[in-house]
PDB file of C-alpha atoms in Angstrom:
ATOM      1  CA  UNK A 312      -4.943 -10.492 -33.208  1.00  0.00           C
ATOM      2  CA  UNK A 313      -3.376  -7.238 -32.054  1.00  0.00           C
ATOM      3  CA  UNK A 314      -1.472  -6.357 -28.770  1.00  0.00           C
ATOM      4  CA  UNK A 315      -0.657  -3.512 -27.427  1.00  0.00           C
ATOM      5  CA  UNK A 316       1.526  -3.797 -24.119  1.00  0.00           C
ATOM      6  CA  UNK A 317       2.300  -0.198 -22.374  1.00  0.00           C
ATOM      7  CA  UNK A 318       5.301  -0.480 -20.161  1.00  0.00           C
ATOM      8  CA  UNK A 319       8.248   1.765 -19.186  1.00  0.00           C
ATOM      9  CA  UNK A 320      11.206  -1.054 -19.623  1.00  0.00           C
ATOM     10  CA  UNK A 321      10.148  -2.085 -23.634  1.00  0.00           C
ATOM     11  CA  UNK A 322      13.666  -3.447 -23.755  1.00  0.00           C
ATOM     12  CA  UNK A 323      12.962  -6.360 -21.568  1.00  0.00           C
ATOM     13  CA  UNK A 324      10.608  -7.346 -24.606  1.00  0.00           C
ATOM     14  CA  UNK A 325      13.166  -7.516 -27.465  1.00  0.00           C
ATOM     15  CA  UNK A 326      13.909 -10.746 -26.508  1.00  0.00           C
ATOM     16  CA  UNK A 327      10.260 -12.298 -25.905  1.00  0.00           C
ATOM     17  CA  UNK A 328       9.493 -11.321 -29.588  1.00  0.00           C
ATOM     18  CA  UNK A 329      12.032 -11.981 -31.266  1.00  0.00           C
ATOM     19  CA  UNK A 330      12.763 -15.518 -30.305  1.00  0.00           C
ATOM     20  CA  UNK A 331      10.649 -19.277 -31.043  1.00  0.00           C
ATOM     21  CA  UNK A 332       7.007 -19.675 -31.255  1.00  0.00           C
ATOM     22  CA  UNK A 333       6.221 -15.837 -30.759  1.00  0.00           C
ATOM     23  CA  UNK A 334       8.436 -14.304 -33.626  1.00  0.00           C
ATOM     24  CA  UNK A 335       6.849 -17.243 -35.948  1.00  0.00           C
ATOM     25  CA  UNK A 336       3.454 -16.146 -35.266  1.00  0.00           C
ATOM     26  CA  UNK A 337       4.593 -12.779 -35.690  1.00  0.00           C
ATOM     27  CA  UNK A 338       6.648 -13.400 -38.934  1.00  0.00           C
ATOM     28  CA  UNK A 339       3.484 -15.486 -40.086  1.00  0.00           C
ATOM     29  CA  UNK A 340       1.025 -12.720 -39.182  1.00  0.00           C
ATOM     30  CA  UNK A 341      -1.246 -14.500 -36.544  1.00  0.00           C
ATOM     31  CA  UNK A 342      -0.156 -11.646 -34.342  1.00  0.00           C
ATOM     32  CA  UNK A 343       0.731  -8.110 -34.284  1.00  0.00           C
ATOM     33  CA  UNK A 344       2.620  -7.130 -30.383  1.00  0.00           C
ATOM     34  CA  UNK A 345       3.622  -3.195 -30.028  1.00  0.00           C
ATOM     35  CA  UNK A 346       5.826  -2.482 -27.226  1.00  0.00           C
ATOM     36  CA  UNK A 347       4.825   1.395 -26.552  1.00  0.00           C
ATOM     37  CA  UNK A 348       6.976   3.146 -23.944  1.00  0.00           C
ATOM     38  CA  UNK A 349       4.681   4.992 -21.145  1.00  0.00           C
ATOM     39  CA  UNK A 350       7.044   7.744 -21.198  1.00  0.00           C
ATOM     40  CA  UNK A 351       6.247   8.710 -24.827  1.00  0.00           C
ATOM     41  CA  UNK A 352       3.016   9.779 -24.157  1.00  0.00           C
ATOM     42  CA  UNK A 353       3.242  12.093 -21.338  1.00  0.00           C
ATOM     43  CA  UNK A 354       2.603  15.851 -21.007  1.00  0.00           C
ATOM     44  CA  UNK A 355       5.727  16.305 -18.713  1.00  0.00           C
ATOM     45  CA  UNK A 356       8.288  18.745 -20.597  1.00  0.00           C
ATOM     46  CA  UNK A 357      11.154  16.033 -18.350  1.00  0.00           C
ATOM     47  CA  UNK A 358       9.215  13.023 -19.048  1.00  0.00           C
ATOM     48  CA  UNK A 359       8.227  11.884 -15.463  1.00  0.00           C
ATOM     49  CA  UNK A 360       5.845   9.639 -15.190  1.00  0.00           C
ATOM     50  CA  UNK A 361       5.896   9.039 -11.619  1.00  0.00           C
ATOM     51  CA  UNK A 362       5.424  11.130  -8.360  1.00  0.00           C
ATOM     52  CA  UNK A 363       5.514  10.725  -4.821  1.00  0.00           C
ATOM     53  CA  UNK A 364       1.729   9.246  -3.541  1.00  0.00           C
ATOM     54  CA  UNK A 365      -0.662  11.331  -1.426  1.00  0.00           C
ATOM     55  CA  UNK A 366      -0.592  10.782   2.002  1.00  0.00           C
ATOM     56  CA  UNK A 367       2.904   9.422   2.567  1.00  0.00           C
ATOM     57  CA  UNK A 368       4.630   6.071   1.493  1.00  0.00           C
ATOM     58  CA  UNK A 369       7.442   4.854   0.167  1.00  0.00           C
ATOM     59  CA  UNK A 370       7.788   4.095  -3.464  1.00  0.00           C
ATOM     60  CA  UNK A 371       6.598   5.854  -6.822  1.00  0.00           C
ATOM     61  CA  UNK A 372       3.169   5.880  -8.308  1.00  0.00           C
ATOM     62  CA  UNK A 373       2.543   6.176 -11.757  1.00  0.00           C
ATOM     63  CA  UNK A 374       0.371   9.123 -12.669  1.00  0.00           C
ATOM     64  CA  UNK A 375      -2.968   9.028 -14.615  1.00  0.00           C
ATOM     65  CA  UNK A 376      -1.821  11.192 -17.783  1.00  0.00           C
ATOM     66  CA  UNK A 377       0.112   9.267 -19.433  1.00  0.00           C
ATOM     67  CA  UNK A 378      -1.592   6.395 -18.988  1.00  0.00           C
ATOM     68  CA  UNK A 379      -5.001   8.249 -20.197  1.00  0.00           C
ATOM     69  CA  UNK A 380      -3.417   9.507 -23.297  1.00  0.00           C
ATOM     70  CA  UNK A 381      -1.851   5.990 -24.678  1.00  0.00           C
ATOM     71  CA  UNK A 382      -5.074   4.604 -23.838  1.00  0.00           C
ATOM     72  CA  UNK A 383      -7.273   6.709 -25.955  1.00  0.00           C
ATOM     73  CA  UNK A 384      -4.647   6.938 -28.917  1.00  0.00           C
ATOM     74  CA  UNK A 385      -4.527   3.342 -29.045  1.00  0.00           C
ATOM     75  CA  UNK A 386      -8.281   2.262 -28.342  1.00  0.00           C
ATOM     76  CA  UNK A 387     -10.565   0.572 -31.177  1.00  0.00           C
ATOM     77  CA  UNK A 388     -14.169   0.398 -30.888  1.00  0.00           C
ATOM     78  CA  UNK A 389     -14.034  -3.357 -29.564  1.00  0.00           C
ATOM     79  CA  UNK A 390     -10.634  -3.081 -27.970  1.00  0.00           C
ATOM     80  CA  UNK A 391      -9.991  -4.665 -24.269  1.00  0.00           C
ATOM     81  CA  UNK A 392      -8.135  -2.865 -22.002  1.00  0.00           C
ATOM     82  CA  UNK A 393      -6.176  -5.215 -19.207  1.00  0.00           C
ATOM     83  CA  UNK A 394      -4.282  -4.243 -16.525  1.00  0.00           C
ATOM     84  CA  UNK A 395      -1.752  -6.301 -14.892  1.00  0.00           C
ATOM     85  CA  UNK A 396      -1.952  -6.389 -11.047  1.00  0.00           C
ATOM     86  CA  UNK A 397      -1.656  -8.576  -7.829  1.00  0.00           C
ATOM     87  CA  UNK A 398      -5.119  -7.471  -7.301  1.00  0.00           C
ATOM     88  CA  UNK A 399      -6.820  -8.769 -10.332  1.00  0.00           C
ATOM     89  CA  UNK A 400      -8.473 -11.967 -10.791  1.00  0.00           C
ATOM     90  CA  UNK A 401      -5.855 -15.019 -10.636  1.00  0.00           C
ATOM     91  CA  UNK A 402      -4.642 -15.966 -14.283  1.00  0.00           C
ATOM     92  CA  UNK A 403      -5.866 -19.570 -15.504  1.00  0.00           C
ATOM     93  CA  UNK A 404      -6.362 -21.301 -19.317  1.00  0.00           C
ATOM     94  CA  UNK A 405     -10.290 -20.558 -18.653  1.00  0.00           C
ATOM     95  CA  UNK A 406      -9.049 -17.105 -19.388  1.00  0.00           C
ATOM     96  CA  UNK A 407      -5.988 -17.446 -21.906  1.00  0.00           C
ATOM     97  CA  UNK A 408      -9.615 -18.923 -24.031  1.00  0.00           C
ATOM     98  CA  UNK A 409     -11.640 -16.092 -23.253  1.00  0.00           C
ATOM     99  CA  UNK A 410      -8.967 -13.499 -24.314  1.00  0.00           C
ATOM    100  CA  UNK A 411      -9.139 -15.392 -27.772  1.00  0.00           C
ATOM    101  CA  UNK A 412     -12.287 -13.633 -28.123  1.00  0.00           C
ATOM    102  CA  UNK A 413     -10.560 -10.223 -28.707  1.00  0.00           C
ATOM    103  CA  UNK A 414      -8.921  -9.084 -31.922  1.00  0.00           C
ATOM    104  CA  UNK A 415      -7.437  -5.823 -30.072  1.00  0.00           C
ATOM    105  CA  UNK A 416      -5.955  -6.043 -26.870  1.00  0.00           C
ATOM    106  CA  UNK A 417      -4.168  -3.530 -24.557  1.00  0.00           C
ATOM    107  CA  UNK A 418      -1.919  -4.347 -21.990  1.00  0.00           C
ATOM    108  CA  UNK A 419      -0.801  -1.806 -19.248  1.00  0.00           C
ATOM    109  CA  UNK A 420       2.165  -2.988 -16.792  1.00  0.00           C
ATOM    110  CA  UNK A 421       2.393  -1.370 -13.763  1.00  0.00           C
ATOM    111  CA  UNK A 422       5.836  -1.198 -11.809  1.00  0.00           C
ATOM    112  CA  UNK A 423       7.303   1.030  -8.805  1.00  0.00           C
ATOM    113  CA  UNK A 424       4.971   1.341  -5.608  1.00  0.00           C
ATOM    114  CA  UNK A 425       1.729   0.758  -8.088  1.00  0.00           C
ATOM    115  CA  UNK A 426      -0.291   3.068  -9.970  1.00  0.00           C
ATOM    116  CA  UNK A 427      -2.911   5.673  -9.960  1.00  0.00           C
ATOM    117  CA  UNK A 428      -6.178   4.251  -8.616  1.00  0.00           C
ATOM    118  CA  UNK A 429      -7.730   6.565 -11.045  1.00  0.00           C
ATOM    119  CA  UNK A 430      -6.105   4.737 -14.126  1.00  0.00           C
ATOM    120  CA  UNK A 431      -8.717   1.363 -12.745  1.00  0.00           C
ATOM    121  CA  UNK A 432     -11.461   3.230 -14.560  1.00  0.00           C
ATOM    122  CA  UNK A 433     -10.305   3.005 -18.031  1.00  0.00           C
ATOM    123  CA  UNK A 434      -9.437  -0.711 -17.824  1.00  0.00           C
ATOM    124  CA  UNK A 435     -11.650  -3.522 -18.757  1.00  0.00           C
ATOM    125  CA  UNK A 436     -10.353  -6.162 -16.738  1.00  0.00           C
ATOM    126  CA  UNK A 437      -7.537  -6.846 -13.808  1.00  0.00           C
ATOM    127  CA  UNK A 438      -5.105 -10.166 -14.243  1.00  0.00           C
ATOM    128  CA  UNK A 439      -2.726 -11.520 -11.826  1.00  0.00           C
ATOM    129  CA  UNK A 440      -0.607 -14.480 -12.615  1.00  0.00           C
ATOM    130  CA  UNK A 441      -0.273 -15.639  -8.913  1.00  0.00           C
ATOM    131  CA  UNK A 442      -0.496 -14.699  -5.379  1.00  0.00           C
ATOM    132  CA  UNK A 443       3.135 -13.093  -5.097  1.00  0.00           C
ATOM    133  CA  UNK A 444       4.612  -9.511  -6.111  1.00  0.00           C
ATOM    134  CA  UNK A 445       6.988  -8.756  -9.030  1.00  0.00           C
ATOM    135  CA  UNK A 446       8.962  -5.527  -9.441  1.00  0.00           C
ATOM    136  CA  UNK A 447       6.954  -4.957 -12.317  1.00  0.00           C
ATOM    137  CA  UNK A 448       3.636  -5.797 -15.119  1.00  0.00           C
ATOM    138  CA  UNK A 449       6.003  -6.982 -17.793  1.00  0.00           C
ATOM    139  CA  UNK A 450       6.966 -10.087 -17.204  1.00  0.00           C
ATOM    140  CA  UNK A 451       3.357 -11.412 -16.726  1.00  0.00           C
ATOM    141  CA  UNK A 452       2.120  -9.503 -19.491  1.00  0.00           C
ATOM    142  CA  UNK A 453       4.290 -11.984 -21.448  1.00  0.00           C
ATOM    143  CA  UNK A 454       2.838 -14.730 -19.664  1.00  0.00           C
ATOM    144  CA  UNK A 455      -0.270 -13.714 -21.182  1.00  0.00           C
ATOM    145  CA  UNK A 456       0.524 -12.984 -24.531  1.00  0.00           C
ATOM    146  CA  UNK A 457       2.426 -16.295 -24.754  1.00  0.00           C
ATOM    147  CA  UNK A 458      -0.499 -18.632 -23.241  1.00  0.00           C
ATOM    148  CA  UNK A 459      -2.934 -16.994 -25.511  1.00  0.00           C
ATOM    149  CA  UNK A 460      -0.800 -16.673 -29.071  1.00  0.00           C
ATOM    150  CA  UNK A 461       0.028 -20.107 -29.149  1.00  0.00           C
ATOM    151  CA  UNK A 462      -3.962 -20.892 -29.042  1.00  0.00           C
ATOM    152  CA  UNK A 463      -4.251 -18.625 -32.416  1.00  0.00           C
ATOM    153  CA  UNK A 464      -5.244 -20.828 -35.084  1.00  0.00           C
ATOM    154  CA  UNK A 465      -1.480 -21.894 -36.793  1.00  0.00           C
ATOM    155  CA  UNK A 466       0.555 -20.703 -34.352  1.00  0.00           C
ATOM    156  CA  UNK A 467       0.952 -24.864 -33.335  1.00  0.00           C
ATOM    157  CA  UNK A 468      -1.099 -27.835 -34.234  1.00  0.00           C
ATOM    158  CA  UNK A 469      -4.216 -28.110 -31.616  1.00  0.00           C
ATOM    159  CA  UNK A 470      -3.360 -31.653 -31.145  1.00  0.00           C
ATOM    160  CA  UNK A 471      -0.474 -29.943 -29.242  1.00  0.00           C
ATOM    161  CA  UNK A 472      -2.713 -28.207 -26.903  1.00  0.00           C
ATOM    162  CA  UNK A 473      -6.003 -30.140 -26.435  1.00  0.00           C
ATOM    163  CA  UNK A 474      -4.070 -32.274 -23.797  1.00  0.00           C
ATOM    164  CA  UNK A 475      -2.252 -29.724 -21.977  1.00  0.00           C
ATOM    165  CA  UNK A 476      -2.318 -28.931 -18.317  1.00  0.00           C
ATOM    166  CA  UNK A 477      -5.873 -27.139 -17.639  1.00  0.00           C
ATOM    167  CA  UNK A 478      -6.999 -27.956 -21.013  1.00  0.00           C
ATOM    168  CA  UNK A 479      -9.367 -30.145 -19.606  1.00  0.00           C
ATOM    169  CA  UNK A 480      -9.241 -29.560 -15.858  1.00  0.00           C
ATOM    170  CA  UNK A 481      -6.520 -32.359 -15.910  1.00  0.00           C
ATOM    171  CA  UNK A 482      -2.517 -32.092 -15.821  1.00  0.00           C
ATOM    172  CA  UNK A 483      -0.454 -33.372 -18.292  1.00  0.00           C
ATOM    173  CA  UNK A 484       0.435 -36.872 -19.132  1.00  0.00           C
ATOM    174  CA  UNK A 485       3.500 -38.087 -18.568  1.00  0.00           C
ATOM    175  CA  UNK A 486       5.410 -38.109 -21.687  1.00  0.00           C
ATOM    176  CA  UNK A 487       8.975 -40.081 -22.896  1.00  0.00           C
ATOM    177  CA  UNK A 488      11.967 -40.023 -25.155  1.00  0.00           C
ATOM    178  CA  UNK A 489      14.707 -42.132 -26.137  1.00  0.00           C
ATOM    179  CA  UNK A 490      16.372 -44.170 -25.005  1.00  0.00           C
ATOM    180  CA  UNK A 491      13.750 -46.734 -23.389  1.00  0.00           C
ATOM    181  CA  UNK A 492      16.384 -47.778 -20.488  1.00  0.00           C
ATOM    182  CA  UNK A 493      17.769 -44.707 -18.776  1.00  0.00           C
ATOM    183  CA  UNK A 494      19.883 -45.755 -15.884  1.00  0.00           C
ATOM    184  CA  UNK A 495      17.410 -48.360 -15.179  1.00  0.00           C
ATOM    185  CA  UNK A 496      14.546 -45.956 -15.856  1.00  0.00           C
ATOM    186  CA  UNK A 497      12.406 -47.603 -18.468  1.00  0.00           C
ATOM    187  CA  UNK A 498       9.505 -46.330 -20.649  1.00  0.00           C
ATOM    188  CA  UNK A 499       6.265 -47.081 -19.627  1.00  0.00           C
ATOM    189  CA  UNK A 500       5.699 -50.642 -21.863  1.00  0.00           C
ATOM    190  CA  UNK A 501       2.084 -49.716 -23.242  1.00  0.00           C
ATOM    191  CA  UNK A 502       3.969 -46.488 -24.546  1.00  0.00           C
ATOM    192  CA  UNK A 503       5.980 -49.070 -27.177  1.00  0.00           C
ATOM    193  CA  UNK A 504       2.980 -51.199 -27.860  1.00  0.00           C
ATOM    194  CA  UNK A 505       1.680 -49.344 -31.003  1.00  0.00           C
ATOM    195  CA  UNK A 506      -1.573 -50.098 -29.305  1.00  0.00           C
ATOM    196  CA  UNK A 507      -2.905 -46.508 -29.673  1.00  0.00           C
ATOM    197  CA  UNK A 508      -6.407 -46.983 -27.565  1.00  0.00           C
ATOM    198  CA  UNK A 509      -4.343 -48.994 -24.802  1.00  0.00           C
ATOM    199  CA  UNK A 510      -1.955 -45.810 -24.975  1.00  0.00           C
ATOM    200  CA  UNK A 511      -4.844 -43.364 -24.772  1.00  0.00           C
ATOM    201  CA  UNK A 512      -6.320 -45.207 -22.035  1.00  0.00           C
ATOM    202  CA  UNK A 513      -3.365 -45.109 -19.878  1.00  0.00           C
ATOM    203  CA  UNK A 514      -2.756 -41.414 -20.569  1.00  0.00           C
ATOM    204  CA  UNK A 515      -5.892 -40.574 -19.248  1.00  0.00           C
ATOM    205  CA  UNK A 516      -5.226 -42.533 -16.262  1.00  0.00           C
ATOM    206  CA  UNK A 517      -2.258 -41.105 -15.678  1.00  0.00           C
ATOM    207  CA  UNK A 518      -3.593 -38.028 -16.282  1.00  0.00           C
ATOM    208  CA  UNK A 519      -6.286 -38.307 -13.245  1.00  0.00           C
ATOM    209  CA  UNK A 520      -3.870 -39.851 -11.282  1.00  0.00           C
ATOM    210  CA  UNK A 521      -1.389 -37.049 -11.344  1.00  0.00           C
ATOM    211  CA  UNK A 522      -4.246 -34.383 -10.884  1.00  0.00           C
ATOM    212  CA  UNK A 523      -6.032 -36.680  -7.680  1.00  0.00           C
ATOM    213  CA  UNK A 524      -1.949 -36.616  -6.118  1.00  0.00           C
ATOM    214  CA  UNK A 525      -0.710 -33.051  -6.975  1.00  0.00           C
ATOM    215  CA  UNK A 526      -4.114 -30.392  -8.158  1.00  0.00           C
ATOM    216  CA  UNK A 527      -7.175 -32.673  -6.483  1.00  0.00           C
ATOM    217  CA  UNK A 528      -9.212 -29.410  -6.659  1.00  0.00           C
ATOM    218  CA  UNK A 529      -9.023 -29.497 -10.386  1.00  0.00           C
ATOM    219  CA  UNK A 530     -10.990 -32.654 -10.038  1.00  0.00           C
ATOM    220  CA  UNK A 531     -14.040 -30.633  -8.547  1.00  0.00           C
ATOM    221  CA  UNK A 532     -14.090 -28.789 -11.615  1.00  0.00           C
ATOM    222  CA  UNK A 533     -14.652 -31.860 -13.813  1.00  0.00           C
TER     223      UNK A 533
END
């Protein structure tokens, strides 16, 4: 898989791909990211990327051109374009599996007042990662690059995953270390009998149980 993420802050990246599960796949070739700065591909002889938006307001809008150009230089035949907004569809696992689909994918972050409405027509789909406002697209644009890389085949083992959270409309089990007694805290005693269909049982229970008390609407899905 390939991603391309356009952003105006690529520093705030460094970090993201160059640290745990992400620089593996990287080092290991499951993924390709490209961090392409926004401001590289304008026509501006200053490189501005922003203006003032039509009809008064405060903040800066990014303008179409840029956007257009690193677009079209960077667009495959089967390439999806995504563009990270509070006004796309709200971010789940349904779509971290659906993204899987895609060997190319684009990623433009927004930031200041917004963008362009005009840059909504070269954009293949809209994802938000929640009902509140950042200052910018890049930090959930690494949401979605990590929820989906570590779904790659090899990036981890899928017995890692197949239980997660939303895997299977049902939060996560509860899970336990060492020691067994914790200041009076003890491990669960089915967890220590080696009895592994007792132990998957009781997962699953647990697993319901947590969903019913804390995500019941989860259940509906079921």
């Amino acid at each position: 898989m390939k991603i391309d993420i356009l952003t105006l802050f690529p520093n705030m990246f460094e970090g993201f791909i160059n640290e745990s599960i992400i620089k593996r796949a990287i080092n290991n070739n499951y993924v390709e990211i490209n961090v392409h700065n926004i401001r590289d591909y304008t026509d501006d002889p200053h490189n501005k990327v922003d203006d003032y938006q039509f009809g008064g307001g405060e903040g800066m809008v990014l303008m179409p051109q840029p956007i257009f150009t690193a677009v079209r230089s960077l667009k495959q035949e089967h390439s999806l374009v995504v563009l990270m907004t509070p006004q796309g569809q709200k971010y789940n696992q349904e779509y971290a599996h659906q993204l899987l689909n895609y060997n190319h994918i684009i990623i433009i972050c927004g930031h200041y007042e917004g963008f362009d409405e005009r840059i909504r027509s070269l954009v293949d789909m809209e994802i938000s990662i929640g009902d509140f406002v950042l200052t910018g697209g890049e930090l959930p644009s690494m949401v979605i690059c990590d929820s989906v890389i570590r779904l790659l085949d090899g990036v981890i083992k899928k017995e890692s995953y197949q239980n997660d959270s939303f895997e299977n409309n049902l939060l996560d089990y509860p899970v336990y270390t060492k020691p067994v007694d914790f200041e009076g805290m003890q491990v669960p005693e089915v967890l220590l009998s080696g009895h592994h269909e007792n132990i998957r049982k009781w997962r699953l229970e647990e697993q319901i149980k947590r969903t019913k008390e804390r995500r019941p609407d989860l259940l509906e899905k079921r």
